[in-house]
Amino acid sequence: MYPGVTCALTHRNAWELLVATILSAQCTDVRVNMVTPVLFAKYPTVADFAALEPAQLEPDIRSTGFFRNKSKSVVGAARKIVSDFGGKVPETMDELLSLPGVARKTANVVLGTWFKKNVGVVVDTHVTRISRRLELTRNDDAGKIEQDLMRIVPQERWTDFSHEVIWHGRKLCVARGPKCSECGIEKICHAADKTWSTVEMHKDAKA
């Protein structure tokens, strides 16, 4: 259904993807993609960000929401990358998790999309909702959902699976009023909140 799909965040390198992913929390990718080209033209390098105070960055990212915390995270990450990693975004999960503002979701995006390393599964709101609807997990916690999906999905598919499910969540399997009659996997979905179904619906299969 989604051949060749990849991360929707516009980026040219690992640092830009890291920043874009931090900014995407509680914000649409469309909005982030409007902000980042101007941001990276103004501050082209990791060192440029590291030289800032968080308050200086706030006006540039205000429209993405939660801009004070995001400013602290981006500047903090830049400073640690400069001081501890020679100005290059690290390529391991543990090192990425040491950066301010970086949790497993962000680390998985960077590792999978840029470095092509299938270390985990990106679990955002779309992946959470759809994996519960498809009964791939019954958990609410992102970490537990990721573990469930890692047991089911072959490791070489982890990154692609994440991208495909996220796109499916944007295009068809939306939070309210999923477009079930247009869905190519409708016959294997038994979600209780389907809007149209040719199969039995399961009361426990909820988003």
PDB file of C-alpha atoms in Angstrom:
ATOM      1  CA  MET A   1       0.000   0.000   0.000  1.00  0.00           C
ATOM      2  CA  TYR A   2       2.889   2.376   0.697  1.00  0.00           C
ATOM      3  CA  PRO A   3       5.891   1.290  -1.418  1.00  0.00           C
ATOM      4  CA  GLY A   4       9.147   3.117  -0.814  1.00  0.00           C
ATOM      5  CA  VAL A   5       7.692   5.296   1.914  1.00  0.00           C
ATOM      6  CA  THR A   6      10.126   7.014   4.272  1.00  0.00           C
ATOM      7  CA  CYS A   7      10.241   9.649   6.992  1.00  0.00           C
ATOM      8  CA  ALA A   8       8.082  12.685   6.191  1.00  0.00           C
ATOM      9  CA  LEU A   9      10.416  15.098   7.998  1.00  0.00           C
ATOM     10  CA  THR A  10      12.567  17.103   5.569  1.00  0.00           C
ATOM     11  CA  HIS A  11      16.277  16.762   6.357  1.00  0.00           C
ATOM     12  CA  ARG A  12      19.706  16.698   4.699  1.00  0.00           C
ATOM     13  CA  ASN A  13      21.778  15.083   7.443  1.00  0.00           C
ATOM     14  CA  ALA A  14      21.534  13.304  10.802  1.00  0.00           C
ATOM     15  CA  TRP A  15      21.571  16.535  12.810  1.00  0.00           C
ATOM     16  CA  GLU A  16      18.710  18.073  10.832  1.00  0.00           C
ATOM     17  CA  LEU A  17      16.682  14.889  11.259  1.00  0.00           C
ATOM     18  CA  LEU A  18      17.392  14.850  14.986  1.00  0.00           C
ATOM     19  CA  VAL A  19      16.240  18.458  15.377  1.00  0.00           C
ATOM     20  CA  ALA A  20      13.168  17.928  13.204  1.00  0.00           C
ATOM     21  CA  THR A  21      12.181  14.873  15.226  1.00  0.00           C
ATOM     22  CA  ILE A  22      12.527  16.764  18.516  1.00  0.00           C
ATOM     23  CA  LEU A  23      10.377  19.562  17.099  1.00  0.00           C
ATOM     24  CA  SER A  24       7.746  17.093  15.841  1.00  0.00           C
ATOM     25  CA  ALA A  25       6.594  16.183  19.366  1.00  0.00           C
ATOM     26  CA  GLN A  26       2.945  17.257  19.699  1.00  0.00           C
ATOM     27  CA  CYS A  27       3.232  18.927  16.302  1.00  0.00           C
ATOM     28  CA  THR A  28       2.511  17.947  12.706  1.00  0.00           C
ATOM     29  CA  ASP A  29       5.296  17.088  10.296  1.00  0.00           C
ATOM     30  CA  VAL A  30       3.836  19.671   7.902  1.00  0.00           C
ATOM     31  CA  ARG A  31       4.373  22.437  10.445  1.00  0.00           C
ATOM     32  CA  VAL A  32       7.886  21.226  11.282  1.00  0.00           C
ATOM     33  CA  ASN A  33       8.775  21.180   7.585  1.00  0.00           C
ATOM     34  CA  MET A  34       7.703  24.815   7.353  1.00  0.00           C
ATOM     35  CA  VAL A  35       9.952  25.804  10.259  1.00  0.00           C
ATOM     36  CA  THR A  36      13.157  23.837   9.647  1.00  0.00           C
ATOM     37  CA  PRO A  37      14.317  25.246   6.271  1.00  0.00           C
ATOM     38  CA  VAL A  38      14.393  28.758   7.736  1.00  0.00           C
ATOM     39  CA  LEU A  39      15.948  27.457  10.953  1.00  0.00           C
ATOM     40  CA  PHE A  40      18.804  25.612   9.228  1.00  0.00           C
ATOM     41  CA  ALA A  41      19.479  28.524   6.894  1.00  0.00           C
ATOM     42  CA  LYS A  42      19.918  30.711   9.976  1.00  0.00           C
ATOM     43  CA  TYR A  43      21.954  28.142  11.941  1.00  0.00           C
ATOM     44  CA  PRO A  44      23.667  25.837   9.413  1.00  0.00           C
ATOM     45  CA  THR A  45      25.765  23.692  11.782  1.00  0.00           C
ATOM     46  CA  VAL A  46      25.583  21.860  15.101  1.00  0.00           C
ATOM     47  CA  ALA A  47      28.155  24.320  16.443  1.00  0.00           C
ATOM     48  CA  ASP A  48      25.844  27.237  15.548  1.00  0.00           C
ATOM     49  CA  PHE A  49      23.113  25.722  17.697  1.00  0.00           C
ATOM     50  CA  ALA A  50      25.551  24.909  20.500  1.00  0.00           C
ATOM     51  CA  ALA A  51      26.578  28.577  20.664  1.00  0.00           C
ATOM     52  CA  LEU A  52      22.995  29.698  21.341  1.00  0.00           C
ATOM     53  CA  GLU A  53      21.152  30.208  24.577  1.00  0.00           C
ATOM     54  CA  PRO A  54      17.783  28.401  24.503  1.00  0.00           C
ATOM     55  CA  ALA A  55      15.906  31.714  24.711  1.00  0.00           C
ATOM     56  CA  GLN A  56      17.511  32.804  21.443  1.00  0.00           C
ATOM     57  CA  LEU A  57      16.054  29.788  19.658  1.00  0.00           C
ATOM     58  CA  GLU A  58      12.525  30.104  21.032  1.00  0.00           C
ATOM     59  CA  PRO A  59      11.154  32.640  18.509  1.00  0.00           C
ATOM     60  CA  ASP A  60      12.311  30.485  15.588  1.00  0.00           C
ATOM     61  CA  ILE A  61      10.428  27.377  16.758  1.00  0.00           C
ATOM     62  CA  ARG A  62       7.497  28.933  18.630  1.00  0.00           C
ATOM     63  CA  SER A  63       4.925  27.706  16.102  1.00  0.00           C
ATOM     64  CA  THR A  64       5.807  24.042  16.802  1.00  0.00           C
ATOM     65  CA  GLY A  65       4.471  24.283  20.359  1.00  0.00           C
ATOM     66  CA  PHE A  66       6.209  23.564  23.679  1.00  0.00           C
ATOM     67  CA  PHE A  67       8.957  25.790  22.303  1.00  0.00           C
ATOM     68  CA  ARG A  68      10.698  26.464  25.621  1.00  0.00           C
ATOM     69  CA  ASN A  69      11.331  22.801  26.366  1.00  0.00           C
ATOM     70  CA  LYS A  70      12.199  22.094  22.731  1.00  0.00           C
ATOM     71  CA  SER A  71      14.695  24.973  22.694  1.00  0.00           C
ATOM     72  CA  LYS A  72      16.417  23.571  25.778  1.00  0.00           C
ATOM     73  CA  SER A  73      16.510  20.108  24.212  1.00  0.00           C
ATOM     74  CA  VAL A  74      17.897  21.224  20.850  1.00  0.00           C
ATOM     75  CA  VAL A  75      20.571  23.495  22.318  1.00  0.00           C
ATOM     76  CA  GLY A  76      21.435  20.902  24.978  1.00  0.00           C
ATOM     77  CA  ALA A  77      21.755  18.165  22.368  1.00  0.00           C
ATOM     78  CA  ALA A  78      23.939  20.377  20.167  1.00  0.00           C
ATOM     79  CA  ARG A  79      26.261  21.204  23.068  1.00  0.00           C
ATOM     80  CA  LYS A  80      26.663  17.548  24.063  1.00  0.00           C
ATOM     81  CA  ILE A  81      27.263  16.479  20.450  1.00  0.00           C
ATOM     82  CA  VAL A  82      29.990  19.121  20.147  1.00  0.00           C
ATOM     83  CA  SER A  83      31.585  18.397  23.528  1.00  0.00           C
ATOM     84  CA  ASP A  84      31.275  14.595  23.663  1.00  0.00           C
ATOM     85  CA  PHE A  85      30.959  13.386  20.067  1.00  0.00           C
ATOM     86  CA  GLY A  86      33.180  15.680  18.038  1.00  0.00           C
ATOM     87  CA  GLY A  87      30.270  17.529  16.479  1.00  0.00           C
ATOM     88  CA  LYS A  88      28.795  14.394  14.875  1.00  0.00           C
ATOM     89  CA  VAL A  89      25.472  12.820  15.773  1.00  0.00           C
ATOM     90  CA  PRO A  90      26.248   9.484  17.464  1.00  0.00           C
ATOM     91  CA  GLU A  91      25.176   6.226  15.822  1.00  0.00           C
ATOM     92  CA  THR A  92      24.234   4.049  18.813  1.00  0.00           C
ATOM     93  CA  MET A  93      21.065   3.903  20.879  1.00  0.00           C
ATOM     94  CA  ASP A  94      22.834   4.427  24.218  1.00  0.00           C
ATOM     95  CA  GLU A  95      24.745   7.464  22.963  1.00  0.00           C
ATOM     96  CA  LEU A  96      21.669   9.025  21.393  1.00  0.00           C
ATOM     97  CA  LEU A  97      19.688   8.496  24.608  1.00  0.00           C
ATOM     98  CA  SER A  98      22.375  10.467  26.452  1.00  0.00           C
ATOM     99  CA  LEU A  99      21.374  13.602  24.516  1.00  0.00           C
ATOM    100  CA  PRO A 100      18.911  16.036  26.117  1.00  0.00           C
ATOM    101  CA  GLY A 101      15.404  15.676  24.724  1.00  0.00           C
ATOM    102  CA  VAL A 102      16.074  12.325  23.055  1.00  0.00           C
ATOM    103  CA  ALA A 103      14.008   9.274  24.002  1.00  0.00           C
ATOM    104  CA  ARG A 104      13.693   5.957  22.150  1.00  0.00           C
ATOM    105  CA  LYS A 105      11.225   7.262  19.564  1.00  0.00           C
ATOM    106  CA  THR A 106      13.584  10.031  18.416  1.00  0.00           C
ATOM    107  CA  ALA A 107      16.608   7.737  18.579  1.00  0.00           C
ATOM    108  CA  ASN A 108      14.818   5.094  16.495  1.00  0.00           C
ATOM    109  CA  VAL A 109      13.889   7.686  13.852  1.00  0.00           C
ATOM    110  CA  VAL A 110      17.508   8.829  13.492  1.00  0.00           C
ATOM    111  CA  LEU A 111      19.038   5.346  13.631  1.00  0.00           C
ATOM    112  CA  GLY A 112      16.550   3.793  11.221  1.00  0.00           C
ATOM    113  CA  THR A 113      16.031   6.608   8.741  1.00  0.00           C
ATOM    114  CA  TRP A 114      19.515   8.120   8.516  1.00  0.00           C
ATOM    115  CA  PHE A 115      21.915   5.433   9.682  1.00  0.00           C
ATOM    116  CA  LYS A 116      19.822   2.524   8.312  1.00  0.00           C
ATOM    117  CA  LYS A 117      20.118   0.622  11.578  1.00  0.00           C
ATOM    118  CA  ASN A 118      17.114  -1.419  12.711  1.00  0.00           C
ATOM    119  CA  VAL A 119      17.612  -1.081  16.442  1.00  0.00           C
ATOM    120  CA  GLY A 120      13.949  -0.623  17.374  1.00  0.00           C
ATOM    121  CA  VAL A 121      10.477   0.345  16.184  1.00  0.00           C
ATOM    122  CA  VAL A 122       9.318   3.969  16.157  1.00  0.00           C
ATOM    123  CA  VAL A 123       6.215   4.181  18.350  1.00  0.00           C
ATOM    124  CA  ASP A 124       4.298   7.417  17.871  1.00  0.00           C
ATOM    125  CA  THR A 125       0.566   8.096  18.202  1.00  0.00           C
ATOM    126  CA  HIS A 126      -0.180   6.474  14.819  1.00  0.00           C
ATOM    127  CA  VAL A 127       1.786   3.302  15.601  1.00  0.00           C
ATOM    128  CA  THR A 128       0.189   3.115  19.048  1.00  0.00           C
ATOM    129  CA  ARG A 129      -3.336   3.480  17.676  1.00  0.00           C
ATOM    130  CA  ILE A 130      -2.969   1.095  14.726  1.00  0.00           C
ATOM    131  CA  SER A 131      -1.033  -1.635  16.524  1.00  0.00           C
ATOM    132  CA  ARG A 132      -3.797  -1.710  19.141  1.00  0.00           C
ATOM    133  CA  ARG A 133      -6.536  -1.766  16.498  1.00  0.00           C
ATOM    134  CA  LEU A 134      -4.780  -4.650  14.733  1.00  0.00           C
ATOM    135  CA  GLU A 135      -4.362  -6.465  18.077  1.00  0.00           C
ATOM    136  CA  LEU A 136      -0.577  -6.536  17.793  1.00  0.00           C
ATOM    137  CA  THR A 137      -0.465  -5.210  21.369  1.00  0.00           C
ATOM    138  CA  ARG A 138      -2.754  -4.494  24.273  1.00  0.00           C
ATOM    139  CA  ASN A 139      -0.350  -2.094  25.948  1.00  0.00           C
ATOM    140  CA  ASP A 140      -0.645   1.686  26.303  1.00  0.00           C
ATOM    141  CA  ASP A 141       2.988   2.356  27.177  1.00  0.00           C
ATOM    142  CA  ALA A 142       5.199   3.156  24.168  1.00  0.00           C
ATOM    143  CA  GLY A 143       8.100   1.093  25.483  1.00  0.00           C
ATOM    144  CA  LYS A 144       5.949  -1.997  25.978  1.00  0.00           C
ATOM    145  CA  ILE A 145       4.293  -1.525  22.579  1.00  0.00           C
ATOM    146  CA  GLU A 146       7.733  -1.348  20.980  1.00  0.00           C
ATOM    147  CA  GLN A 147       8.772  -4.588  22.666  1.00  0.00           C
ATOM    148  CA  ASP A 148       5.585  -6.318  21.484  1.00  0.00           C
ATOM    149  CA  LEU A 149       6.139  -5.159  17.893  1.00  0.00           C
ATOM    150  CA  MET A 150       9.812  -6.150  17.947  1.00  0.00           C
ATOM    151  CA  ARG A 151       8.735  -9.708  18.822  1.00  0.00           C
ATOM    152  CA  ILE A 152       6.259  -9.840  15.917  1.00  0.00           C
ATOM    153  CA  VAL A 153       7.918  -7.902  13.081  1.00  0.00           C
ATOM    154  CA  PRO A 154      11.183  -9.215  11.542  1.00  0.00           C
ATOM    155  CA  GLN A 155      14.104  -6.969  12.510  1.00  0.00           C
ATOM    156  CA  GLU A 156      14.970  -6.093   8.914  1.00  0.00           C
ATOM    157  CA  ARG A 157      11.447  -4.632   8.604  1.00  0.00           C
ATOM    158  CA  TRP A 158      11.406  -2.506  11.768  1.00  0.00           C
ATOM    159  CA  THR A 159      12.154   0.871  10.152  1.00  0.00           C
ATOM    160  CA  ASP A 160      10.015   0.309   7.064  1.00  0.00           C
ATOM    161  CA  PHE A 161       7.165  -1.051   9.186  1.00  0.00           C
ATOM    162  CA  SER A 162       7.199   2.112  11.292  1.00  0.00           C
ATOM    163  CA  HIS A 163       7.074   4.388   8.237  1.00  0.00           C
ATOM    164  CA  GLU A 164       4.302   2.351   6.621  1.00  0.00           C
ATOM    165  CA  VAL A 165       2.108   2.326   9.726  1.00  0.00           C
ATOM    166  CA  ILE A 166       2.614   6.072  10.267  1.00  0.00           C
ATOM    167  CA  TRP A 167       1.586   6.803   6.683  1.00  0.00           C
ATOM    168  CA  HIS A 168      -1.403   4.482   7.050  1.00  0.00           C
ATOM    169  CA  GLY A 169      -2.397   6.457  10.142  1.00  0.00           C
ATOM    170  CA  ARG A 170      -2.231   9.712   8.221  1.00  0.00           C
ATOM    171  CA  LYS A 171      -3.994   8.505   5.069  1.00  0.00           C
ATOM    172  CA  LEU A 172      -6.654   6.042   6.172  1.00  0.00           C
ATOM    173  CA  CYS A 173      -6.547   4.758   9.729  1.00  0.00           C
ATOM    174  CA  VAL A 174      -7.141   8.155  11.303  1.00  0.00           C
ATOM    175  CA  ALA A 175      -7.970   8.549  14.971  1.00  0.00           C
ATOM    176  CA  ARG A 176     -11.615   9.466  14.518  1.00  0.00           C
ATOM    177  CA  GLY A 177     -13.637   8.057  11.649  1.00  0.00           C
ATOM    178  CA  PRO A 178     -11.099   5.675  10.081  1.00  0.00           C
ATOM    179  CA  LYS A 179     -11.695   5.151   6.354  1.00  0.00           C
ATOM    180  CA  CYS A 180     -12.264   1.420   6.679  1.00  0.00           C
ATOM    181  CA  SER A 181     -14.098   1.011   3.357  1.00  0.00           C
ATOM    182  CA  GLU A 182     -10.954   2.218   1.537  1.00  0.00           C
ATOM    183  CA  CYS A 183      -8.479   0.136   3.557  1.00  0.00           C
ATOM    184  CA  GLY A 184      -6.456  -2.643   1.930  1.00  0.00           C
ATOM    185  CA  ILE A 185      -6.110  -4.561   5.191  1.00  0.00           C
ATOM    186  CA  GLU A 186      -9.724  -4.174   6.351  1.00  0.00           C
ATOM    187  CA  LYS A 187     -10.297  -7.956   6.293  1.00  0.00           C
ATOM    188  CA  ILE A 188      -7.609  -8.605   8.919  1.00  0.00           C
ATOM    189  CA  CYS A 189      -8.724  -5.756  11.201  1.00  0.00           C
ATOM    190  CA  HIS A 190     -11.324  -6.491  13.871  1.00  0.00           C
ATOM    191  CA  ALA A 191     -11.140  -3.140  15.676  1.00  0.00           C
ATOM    192  CA  ALA A 192     -14.139  -2.214  17.792  1.00  0.00           C
ATOM    193  CA  ASP A 193     -14.206   1.338  16.423  1.00  0.00           C
ATOM    194  CA  LYS A 194     -14.243   0.454  12.703  1.00  0.00           C
ATOM    195  CA  THR A 195     -16.612   2.562  10.628  1.00  0.00           C
ATOM    196  CA  TRP A 196     -17.317  -0.295   8.187  1.00  0.00           C
ATOM    197  CA  SER A 197     -16.496  -3.983   8.427  1.00  0.00           C
ATOM    198  CA  THR A 198     -16.780  -7.265   6.521  1.00  0.00           C
ATOM    199  CA  VAL A 199     -15.463  -9.246   9.498  1.00  0.00           C
ATOM    200  CA  GLU A 200     -16.408  -9.740  13.125  1.00  0.00           C
ATOM    201  CA  MET A 201     -15.378  -6.839  15.366  1.00  0.00           C
ATOM    202  CA  HIS A 202     -13.630  -7.585  18.667  1.00  0.00           C
ATOM    203  CA  LYS A 203     -14.704  -5.527  21.667  1.00  0.00           C
ATOM    204  CA  ASP A 204     -11.174  -5.495  23.105  1.00  0.00           C
ATOM    205  CA  ALA A 205      -9.532  -4.253  19.891  1.00  0.00           C
ATOM    206  CA  LYS A 206      -9.519  -0.524  20.548  1.00  0.00           C
ATOM    207  CA  ALA A 207      -7.264   2.337  19.579  1.00  0.00           C
TER     208      ALA A 207
END
